[in-house]
Tab-separated table of C-alpha atoms in Angstrom:
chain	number	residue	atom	x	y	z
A	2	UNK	CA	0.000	0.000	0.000
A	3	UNK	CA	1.068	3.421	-0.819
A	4	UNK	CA	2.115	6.127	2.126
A	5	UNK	CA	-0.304	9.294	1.641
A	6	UNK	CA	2.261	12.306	1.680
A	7	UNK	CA	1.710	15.984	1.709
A	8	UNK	CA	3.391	17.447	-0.626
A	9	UNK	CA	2.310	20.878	-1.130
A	10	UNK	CA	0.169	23.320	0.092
A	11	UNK	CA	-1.507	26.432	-2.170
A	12	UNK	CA	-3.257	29.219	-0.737
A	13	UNK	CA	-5.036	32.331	-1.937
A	14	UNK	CA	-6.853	35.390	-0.487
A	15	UNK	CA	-8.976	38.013	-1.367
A	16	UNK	CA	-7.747	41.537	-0.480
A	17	UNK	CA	-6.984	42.353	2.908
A	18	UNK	CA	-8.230	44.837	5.385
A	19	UNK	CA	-7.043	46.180	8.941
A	20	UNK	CA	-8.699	45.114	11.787
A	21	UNK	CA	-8.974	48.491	13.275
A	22	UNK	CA	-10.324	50.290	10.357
A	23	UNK	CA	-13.240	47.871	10.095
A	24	UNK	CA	-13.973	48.714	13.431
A	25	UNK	CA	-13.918	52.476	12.790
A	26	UNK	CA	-15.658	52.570	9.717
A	27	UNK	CA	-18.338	50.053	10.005
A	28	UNK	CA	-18.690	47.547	12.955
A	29	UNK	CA	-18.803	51.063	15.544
A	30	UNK	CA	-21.772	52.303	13.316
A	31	UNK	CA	-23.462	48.428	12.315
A	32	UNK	CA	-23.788	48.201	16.217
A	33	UNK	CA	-26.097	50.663	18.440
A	34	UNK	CA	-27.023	51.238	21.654
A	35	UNK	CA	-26.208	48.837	24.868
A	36	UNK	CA	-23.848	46.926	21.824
A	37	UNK	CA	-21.313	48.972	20.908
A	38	UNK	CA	-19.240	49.161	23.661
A	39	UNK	CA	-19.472	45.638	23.934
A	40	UNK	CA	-18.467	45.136	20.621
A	41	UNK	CA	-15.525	47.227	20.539
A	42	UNK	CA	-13.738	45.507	23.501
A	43	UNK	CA	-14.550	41.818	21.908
A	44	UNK	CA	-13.038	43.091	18.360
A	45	UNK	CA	-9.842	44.532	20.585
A	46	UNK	CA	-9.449	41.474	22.228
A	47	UNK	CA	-9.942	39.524	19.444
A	48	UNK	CA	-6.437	38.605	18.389
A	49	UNK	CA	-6.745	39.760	15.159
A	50	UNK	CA	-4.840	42.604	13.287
A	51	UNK	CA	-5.845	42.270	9.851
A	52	UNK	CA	-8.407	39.853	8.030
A	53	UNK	CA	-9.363	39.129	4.152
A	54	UNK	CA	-12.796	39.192	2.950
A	55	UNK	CA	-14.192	38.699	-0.373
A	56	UNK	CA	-17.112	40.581	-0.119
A	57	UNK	CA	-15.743	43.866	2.186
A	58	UNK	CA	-18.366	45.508	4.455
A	59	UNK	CA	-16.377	48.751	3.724
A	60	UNK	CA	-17.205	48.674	0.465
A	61	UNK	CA	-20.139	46.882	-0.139
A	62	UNK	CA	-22.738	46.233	3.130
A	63	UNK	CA	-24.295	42.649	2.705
A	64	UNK	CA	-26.223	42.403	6.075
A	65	UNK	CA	-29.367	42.842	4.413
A	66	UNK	CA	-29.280	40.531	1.432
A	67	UNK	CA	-31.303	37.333	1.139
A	68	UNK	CA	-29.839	33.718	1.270
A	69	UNK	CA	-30.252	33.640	-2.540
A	70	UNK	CA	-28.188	36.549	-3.450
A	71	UNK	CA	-25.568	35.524	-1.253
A	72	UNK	CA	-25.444	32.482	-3.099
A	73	UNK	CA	-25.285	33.451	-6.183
A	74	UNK	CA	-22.257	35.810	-4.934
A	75	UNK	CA	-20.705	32.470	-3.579
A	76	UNK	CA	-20.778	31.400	-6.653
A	77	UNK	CA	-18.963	34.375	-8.264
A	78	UNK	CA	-16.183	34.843	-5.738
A	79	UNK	CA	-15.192	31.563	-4.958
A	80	UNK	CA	-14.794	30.092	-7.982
A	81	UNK	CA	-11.218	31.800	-9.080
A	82	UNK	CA	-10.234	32.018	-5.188
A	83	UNK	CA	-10.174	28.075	-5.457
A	84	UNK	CA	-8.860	27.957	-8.854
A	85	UNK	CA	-5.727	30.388	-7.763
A	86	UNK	CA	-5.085	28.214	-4.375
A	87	UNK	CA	-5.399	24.513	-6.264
A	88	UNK	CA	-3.475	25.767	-9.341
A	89	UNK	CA	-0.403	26.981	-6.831
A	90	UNK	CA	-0.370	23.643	-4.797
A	91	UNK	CA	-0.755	21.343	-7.822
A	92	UNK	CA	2.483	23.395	-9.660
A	93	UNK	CA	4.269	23.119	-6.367
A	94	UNK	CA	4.113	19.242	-6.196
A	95	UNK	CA	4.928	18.737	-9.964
A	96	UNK	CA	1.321	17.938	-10.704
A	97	UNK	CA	-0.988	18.444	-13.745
A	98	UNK	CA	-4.983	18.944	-13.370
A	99	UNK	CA	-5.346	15.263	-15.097
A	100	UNK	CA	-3.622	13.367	-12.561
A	101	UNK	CA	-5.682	14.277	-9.847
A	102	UNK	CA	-7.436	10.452	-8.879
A	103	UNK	CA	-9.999	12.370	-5.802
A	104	UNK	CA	-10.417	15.555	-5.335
A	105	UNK	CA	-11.822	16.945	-2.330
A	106	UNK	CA	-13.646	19.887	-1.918
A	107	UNK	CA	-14.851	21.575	2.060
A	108	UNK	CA	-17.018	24.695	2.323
A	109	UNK	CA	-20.101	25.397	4.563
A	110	UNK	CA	-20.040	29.206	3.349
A	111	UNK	CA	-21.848	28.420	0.286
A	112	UNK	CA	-24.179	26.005	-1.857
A	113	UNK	CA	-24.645	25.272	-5.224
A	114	UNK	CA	-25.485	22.434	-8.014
A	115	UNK	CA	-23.347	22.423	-9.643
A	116	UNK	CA	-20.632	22.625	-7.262
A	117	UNK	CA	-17.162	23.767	-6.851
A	118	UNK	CA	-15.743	20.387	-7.060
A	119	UNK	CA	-17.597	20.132	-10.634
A	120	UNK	CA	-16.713	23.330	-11.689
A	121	UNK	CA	-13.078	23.524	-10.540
A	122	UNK	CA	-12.869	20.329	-12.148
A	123	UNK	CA	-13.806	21.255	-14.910
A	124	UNK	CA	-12.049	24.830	-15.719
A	125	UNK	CA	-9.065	23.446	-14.213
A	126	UNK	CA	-9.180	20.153	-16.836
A	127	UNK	CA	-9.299	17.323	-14.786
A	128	UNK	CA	-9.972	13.937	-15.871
A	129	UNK	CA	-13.862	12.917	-16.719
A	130	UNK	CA	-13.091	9.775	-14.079
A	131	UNK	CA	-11.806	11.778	-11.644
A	132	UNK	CA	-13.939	11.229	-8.258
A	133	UNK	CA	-15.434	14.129	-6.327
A	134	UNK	CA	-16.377	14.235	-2.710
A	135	UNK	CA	-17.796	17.658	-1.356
A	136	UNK	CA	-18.218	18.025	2.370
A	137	UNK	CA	-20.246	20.644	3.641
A	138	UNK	CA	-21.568	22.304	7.010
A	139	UNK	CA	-18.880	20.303	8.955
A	140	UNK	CA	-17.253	23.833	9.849
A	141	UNK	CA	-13.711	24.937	10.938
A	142	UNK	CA	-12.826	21.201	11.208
A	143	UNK	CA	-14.011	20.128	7.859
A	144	UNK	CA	-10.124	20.319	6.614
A	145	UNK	CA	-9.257	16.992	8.685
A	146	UNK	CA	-11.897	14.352	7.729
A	147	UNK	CA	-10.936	16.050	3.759
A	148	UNK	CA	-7.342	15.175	4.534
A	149	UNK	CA	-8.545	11.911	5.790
A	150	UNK	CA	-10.429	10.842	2.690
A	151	UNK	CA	-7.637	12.178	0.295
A	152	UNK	CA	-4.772	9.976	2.513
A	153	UNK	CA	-7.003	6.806	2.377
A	154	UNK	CA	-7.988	7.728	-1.424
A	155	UNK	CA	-4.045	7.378	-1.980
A	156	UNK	CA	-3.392	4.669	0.389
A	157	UNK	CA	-6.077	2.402	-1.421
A	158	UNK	CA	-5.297	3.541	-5.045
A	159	UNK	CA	-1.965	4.493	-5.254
A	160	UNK	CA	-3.097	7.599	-7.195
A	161	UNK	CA	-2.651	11.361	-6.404
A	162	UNK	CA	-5.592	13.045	-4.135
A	163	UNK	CA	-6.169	16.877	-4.221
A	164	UNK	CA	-8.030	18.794	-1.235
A	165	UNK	CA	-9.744	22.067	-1.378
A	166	UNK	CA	-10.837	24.221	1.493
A	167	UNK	CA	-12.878	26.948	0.430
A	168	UNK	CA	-14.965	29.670	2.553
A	169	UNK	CA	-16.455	32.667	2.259
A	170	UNK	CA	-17.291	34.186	5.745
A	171	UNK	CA	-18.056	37.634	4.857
A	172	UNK	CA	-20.849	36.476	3.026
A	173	UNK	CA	-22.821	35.897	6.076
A	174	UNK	CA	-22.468	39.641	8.139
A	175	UNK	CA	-25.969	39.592	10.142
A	176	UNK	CA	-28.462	42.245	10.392
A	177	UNK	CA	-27.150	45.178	12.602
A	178	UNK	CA	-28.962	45.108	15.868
A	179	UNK	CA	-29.568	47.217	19.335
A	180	UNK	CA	-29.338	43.866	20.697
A	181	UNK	CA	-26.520	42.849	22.310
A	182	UNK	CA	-25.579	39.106	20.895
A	183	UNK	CA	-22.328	38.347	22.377
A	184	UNK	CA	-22.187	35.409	20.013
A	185	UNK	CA	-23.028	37.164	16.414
A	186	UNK	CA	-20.078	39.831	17.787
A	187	UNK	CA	-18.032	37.196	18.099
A	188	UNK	CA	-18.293	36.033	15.089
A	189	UNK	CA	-17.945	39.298	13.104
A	190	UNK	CA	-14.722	40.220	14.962
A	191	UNK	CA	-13.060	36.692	14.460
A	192	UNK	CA	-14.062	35.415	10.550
A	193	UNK	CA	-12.311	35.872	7.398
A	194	UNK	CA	-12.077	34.354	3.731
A	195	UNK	CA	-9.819	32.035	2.113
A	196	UNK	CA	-9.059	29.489	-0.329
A	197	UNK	CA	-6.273	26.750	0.755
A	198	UNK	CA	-5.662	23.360	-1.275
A	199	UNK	CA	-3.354	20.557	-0.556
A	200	UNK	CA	-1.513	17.795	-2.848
A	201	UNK	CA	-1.894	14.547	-1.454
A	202	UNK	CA	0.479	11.835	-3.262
A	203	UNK	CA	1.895	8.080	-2.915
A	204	UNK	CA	5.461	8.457	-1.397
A	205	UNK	CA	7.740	10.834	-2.050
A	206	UNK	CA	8.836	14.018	-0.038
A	207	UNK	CA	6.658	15.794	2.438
A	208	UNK	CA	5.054	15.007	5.115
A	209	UNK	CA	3.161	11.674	5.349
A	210	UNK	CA	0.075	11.567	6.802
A	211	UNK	CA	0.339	8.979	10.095
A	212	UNK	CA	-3.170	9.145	11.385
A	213	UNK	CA	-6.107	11.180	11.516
A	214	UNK	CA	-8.506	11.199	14.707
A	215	UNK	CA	-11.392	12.492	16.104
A	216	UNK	CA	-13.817	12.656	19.278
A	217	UNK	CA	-17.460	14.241	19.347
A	218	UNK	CA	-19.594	15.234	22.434
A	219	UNK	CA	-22.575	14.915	20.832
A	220	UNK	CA	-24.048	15.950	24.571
A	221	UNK	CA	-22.795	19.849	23.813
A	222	UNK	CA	-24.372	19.795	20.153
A	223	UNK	CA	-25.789	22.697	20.814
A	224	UNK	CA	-22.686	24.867	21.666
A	225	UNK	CA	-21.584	25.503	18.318
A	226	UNK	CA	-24.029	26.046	15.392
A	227	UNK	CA	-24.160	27.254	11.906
A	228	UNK	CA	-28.009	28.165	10.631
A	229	UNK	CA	-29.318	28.528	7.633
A	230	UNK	CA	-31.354	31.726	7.718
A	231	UNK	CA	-33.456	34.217	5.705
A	232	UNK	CA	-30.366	36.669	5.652
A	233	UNK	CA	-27.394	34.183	5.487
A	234	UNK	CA	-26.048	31.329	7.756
A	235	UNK	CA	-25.915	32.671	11.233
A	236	UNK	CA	-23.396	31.591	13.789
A	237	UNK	CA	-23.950	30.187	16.968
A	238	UNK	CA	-21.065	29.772	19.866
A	239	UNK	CA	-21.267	29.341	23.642
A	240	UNK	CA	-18.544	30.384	25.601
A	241	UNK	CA	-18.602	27.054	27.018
A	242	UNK	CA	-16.836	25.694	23.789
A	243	UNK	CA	-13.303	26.408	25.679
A	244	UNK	CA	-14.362	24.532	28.292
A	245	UNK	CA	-15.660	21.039	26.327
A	246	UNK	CA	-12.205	21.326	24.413
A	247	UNK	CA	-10.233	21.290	27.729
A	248	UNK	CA	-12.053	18.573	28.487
A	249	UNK	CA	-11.151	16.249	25.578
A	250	UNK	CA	-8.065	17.705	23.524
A	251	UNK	CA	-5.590	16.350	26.400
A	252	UNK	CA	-6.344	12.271	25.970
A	253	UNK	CA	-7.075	12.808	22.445
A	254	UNK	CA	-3.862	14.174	21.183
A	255	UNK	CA	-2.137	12.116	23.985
A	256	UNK	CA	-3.886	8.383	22.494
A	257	UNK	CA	-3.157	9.607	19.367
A	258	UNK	CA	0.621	10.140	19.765
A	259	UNK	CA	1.283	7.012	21.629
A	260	UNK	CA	0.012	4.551	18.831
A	261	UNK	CA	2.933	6.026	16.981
A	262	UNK	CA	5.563	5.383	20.201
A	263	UNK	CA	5.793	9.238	21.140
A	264	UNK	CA	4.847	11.503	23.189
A	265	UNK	CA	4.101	15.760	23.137
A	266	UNK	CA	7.879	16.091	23.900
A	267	UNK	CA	8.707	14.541	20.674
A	268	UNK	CA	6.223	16.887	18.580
A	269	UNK	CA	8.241	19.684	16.837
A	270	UNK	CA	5.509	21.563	15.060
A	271	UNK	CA	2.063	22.525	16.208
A	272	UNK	CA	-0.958	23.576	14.017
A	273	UNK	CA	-3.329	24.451	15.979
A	274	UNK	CA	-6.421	25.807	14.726
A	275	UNK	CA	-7.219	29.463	16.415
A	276	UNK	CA	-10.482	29.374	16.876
A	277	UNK	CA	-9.892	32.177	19.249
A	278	UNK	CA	-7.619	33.444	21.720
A	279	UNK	CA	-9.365	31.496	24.490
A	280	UNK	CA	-9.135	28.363	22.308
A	281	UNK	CA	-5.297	28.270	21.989
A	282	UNK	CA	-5.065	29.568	25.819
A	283	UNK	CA	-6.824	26.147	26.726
A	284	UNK	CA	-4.779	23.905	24.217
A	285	UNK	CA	-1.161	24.932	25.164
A	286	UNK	CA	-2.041	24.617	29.184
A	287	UNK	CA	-3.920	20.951	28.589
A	288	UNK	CA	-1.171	19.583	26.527
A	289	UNK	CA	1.574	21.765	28.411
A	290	UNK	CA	2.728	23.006	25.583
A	291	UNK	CA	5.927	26.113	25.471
A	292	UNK	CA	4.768	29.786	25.366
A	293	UNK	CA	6.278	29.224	21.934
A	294	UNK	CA	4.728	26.296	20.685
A	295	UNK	CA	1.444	27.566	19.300
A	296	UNK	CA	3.218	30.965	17.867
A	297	UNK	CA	2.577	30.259	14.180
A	298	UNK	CA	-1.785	29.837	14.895
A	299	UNK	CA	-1.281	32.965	17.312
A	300	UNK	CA	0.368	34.282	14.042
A	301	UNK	CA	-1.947	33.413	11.630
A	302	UNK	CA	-4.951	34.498	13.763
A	303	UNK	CA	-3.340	38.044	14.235
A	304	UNK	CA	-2.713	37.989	9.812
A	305	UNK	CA	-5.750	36.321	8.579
A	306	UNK	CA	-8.258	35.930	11.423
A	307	UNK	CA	-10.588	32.377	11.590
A	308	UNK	CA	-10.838	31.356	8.045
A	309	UNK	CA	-13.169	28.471	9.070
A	310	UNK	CA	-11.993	25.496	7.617
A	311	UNK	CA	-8.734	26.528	5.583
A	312	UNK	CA	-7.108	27.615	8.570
A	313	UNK	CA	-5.330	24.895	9.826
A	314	UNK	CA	-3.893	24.292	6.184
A	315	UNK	CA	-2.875	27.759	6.513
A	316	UNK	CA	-1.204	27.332	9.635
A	317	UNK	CA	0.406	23.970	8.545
A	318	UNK	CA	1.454	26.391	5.424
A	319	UNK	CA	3.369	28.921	7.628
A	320	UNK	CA	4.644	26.307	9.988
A	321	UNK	CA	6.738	24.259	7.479
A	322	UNK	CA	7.930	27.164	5.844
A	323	UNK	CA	9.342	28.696	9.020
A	324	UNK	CA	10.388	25.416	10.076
A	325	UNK	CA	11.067	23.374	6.974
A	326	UNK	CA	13.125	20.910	9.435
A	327	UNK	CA	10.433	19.759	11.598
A	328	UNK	CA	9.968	16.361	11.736
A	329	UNK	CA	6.762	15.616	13.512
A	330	UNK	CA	3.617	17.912	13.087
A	331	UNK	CA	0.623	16.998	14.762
A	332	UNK	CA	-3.036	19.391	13.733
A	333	UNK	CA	-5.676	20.241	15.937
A	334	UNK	CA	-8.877	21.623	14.608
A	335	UNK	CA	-12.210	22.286	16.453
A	336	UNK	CA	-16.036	22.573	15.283
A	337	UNK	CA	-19.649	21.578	15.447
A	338	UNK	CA	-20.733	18.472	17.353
A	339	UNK	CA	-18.603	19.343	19.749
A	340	UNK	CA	-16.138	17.956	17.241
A	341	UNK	CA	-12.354	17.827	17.947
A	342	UNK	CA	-9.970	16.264	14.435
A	343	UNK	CA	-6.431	15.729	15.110
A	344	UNK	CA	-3.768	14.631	12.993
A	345	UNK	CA	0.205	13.424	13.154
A	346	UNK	CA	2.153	14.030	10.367
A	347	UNK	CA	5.863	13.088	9.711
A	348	UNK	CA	8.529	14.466	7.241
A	349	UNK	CA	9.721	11.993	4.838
A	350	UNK	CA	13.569	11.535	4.046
């Protein structure tokens, strides 16, 4: 059977904007009353400096549109972010659009038939047998069970696999609202767009994917949710969420790293993914981790805020390129169901 290796990573991002200035010149006037004050010390605190968005709120104010139009958008803007992010990582591992066996494509910003896996495939000139698997609404952890299916896809076939992680979060800015809604602030002061795509092939150099795990409380369901609404997919998230990760993340990343013979000591790269501050605060005290360890996800909060479920890819981006040495890598990504994915990868010789 063939080892499923990493070997490249693309990514891609619409323009950026500063943190502070969408503060200023929007979020302080979208929010009224009782809210604003609120709001302002949650974007502050927020760990993020600067974020990308497709649709801008500074330019273009889509709080009020209907699900349909926002689709259609989808549609429109994520198309060549995907193309630009799965053209870069199939050039960096040597690949051509017709070789691709699976390809894999993970969004829960956006719907449409046909799809992006269709349509990429497609305009990029894949084969007519290649397979398609799209996985939707799993969230910010979507990126893990996609890596899982492309490493088994290669493992079984001996062919190369291709994964896509594409979302859209600015898409999905809620009605403004005297209300305060800790959660909805939450969510505009932390989300961001990108595109990220990953070459999965049989042998070779990169990193080969060991394992890929998972645990779900299915008794805190209702702790992180993503509705469909009249005016976009709203986001729901308890505060609790730190909480039901510090309660799992330690024996899961622990199990996982002794069926390989190691331990957290022997772990040389973290990607961790930031689903806020409070989130990585909890995962470097329950695995003890160095103030250093989770300094690339701190980083790539602060440059591209929660990307949903490109950003561990993007982390896993920055981390081998900043330490291209690394040997062992293990990812951590978080979501709905309480859902926690984590993954141990090792560089090849």
């Amino acid at each position: 059977m063939s080892v499923p290796v990493i070997a490249s990573v693309g990514t891609a991002h619409p323009p950026g904007t500063d943190q502070q200035e969408l503060w200023e010149k929007f979020f302080s006037r979208h929010y009224s009353g009782p809210t604003r004050a609120l709001a302002q010390r949650i974007f502050a605190n927020s760990g993020v400096s600067r974020r990308q968005a497709a649709v801008n709120p500074l330019l273009e104010d889509v709080s009020d549109w209907p699900t349909e139009r926002r689709m259609r958008r989808y549609q429109v803007e994520a198309l060549p972010l995907g193309k630009e992010a799965v053209g870069r990582a199939l050039t960096a591992a040597g690949l051509a659009a017709g070789d691709i066996g699976l390809f894999v494509v993970c969004s829960c910003t956006g719907y449409a038939t046909p799809g992006l896996d269709i349509l990429l495939a497609r305009d990029l000139g894949m084969a007519a047998s290649t397979q398609r698997m799209f996985v939707g609404h799993m969230g910010c952890y979507a990126a893990m069970p996609g890596l899982g299916a492309a490493g088994d896809f290669v493992t079984a076939r001996g062919r190369p696999a291709l994964l896509l992680c594409a979302e859209l979060t600015s898409l999905h800015l809620q009605p403004s609202s005297a209300r305060v809604d800790t959660q909805q602030i939450v969510s505009h002061a932390l989300f961001s767009d990108a595109a990220v795509a990953a070459a999965v092939v049989p042998g070779g150099r990169g990193y080969a994917l060991r394992e890929v795990s998972a645990v779900t409380d299915t008794s805190t369901a209702d702790h992180m949710t993503w509705d469909v609404t009249d005016t976009g997919f709203r986001m729901g998230l308890s505060p609790k969420v730190p909480q039901v990760l510090s309660n799992h993340v330690q024996s899961l990343v622990h199990d996982l790293l002794a069926r390989h013979g190691t331990s957290a000591s022997g772990v040389d790269g973290w990607a961790v993914h930031p689903g806020g501050p409070r989130i990585l605060n909890v995962v470097e005290r329950e695995l003890s981790l160095s103030p250093t360890a989770l300094a690339t996800s701190r980083q790539t909060l602060d440059q591209h805020g929660n990307c949903s479920s490109p950003t561990v890819l993007l982390i896993l981006d920055r981390l081998i390129r900043a330490a291209p040495s690394a040997r062992r890598v293990v990812m951590l990504a978080f979501g709905p169901g309480l859902t926690l994915y984590a993954a141990l990868l090792e560089r090849t010789a």
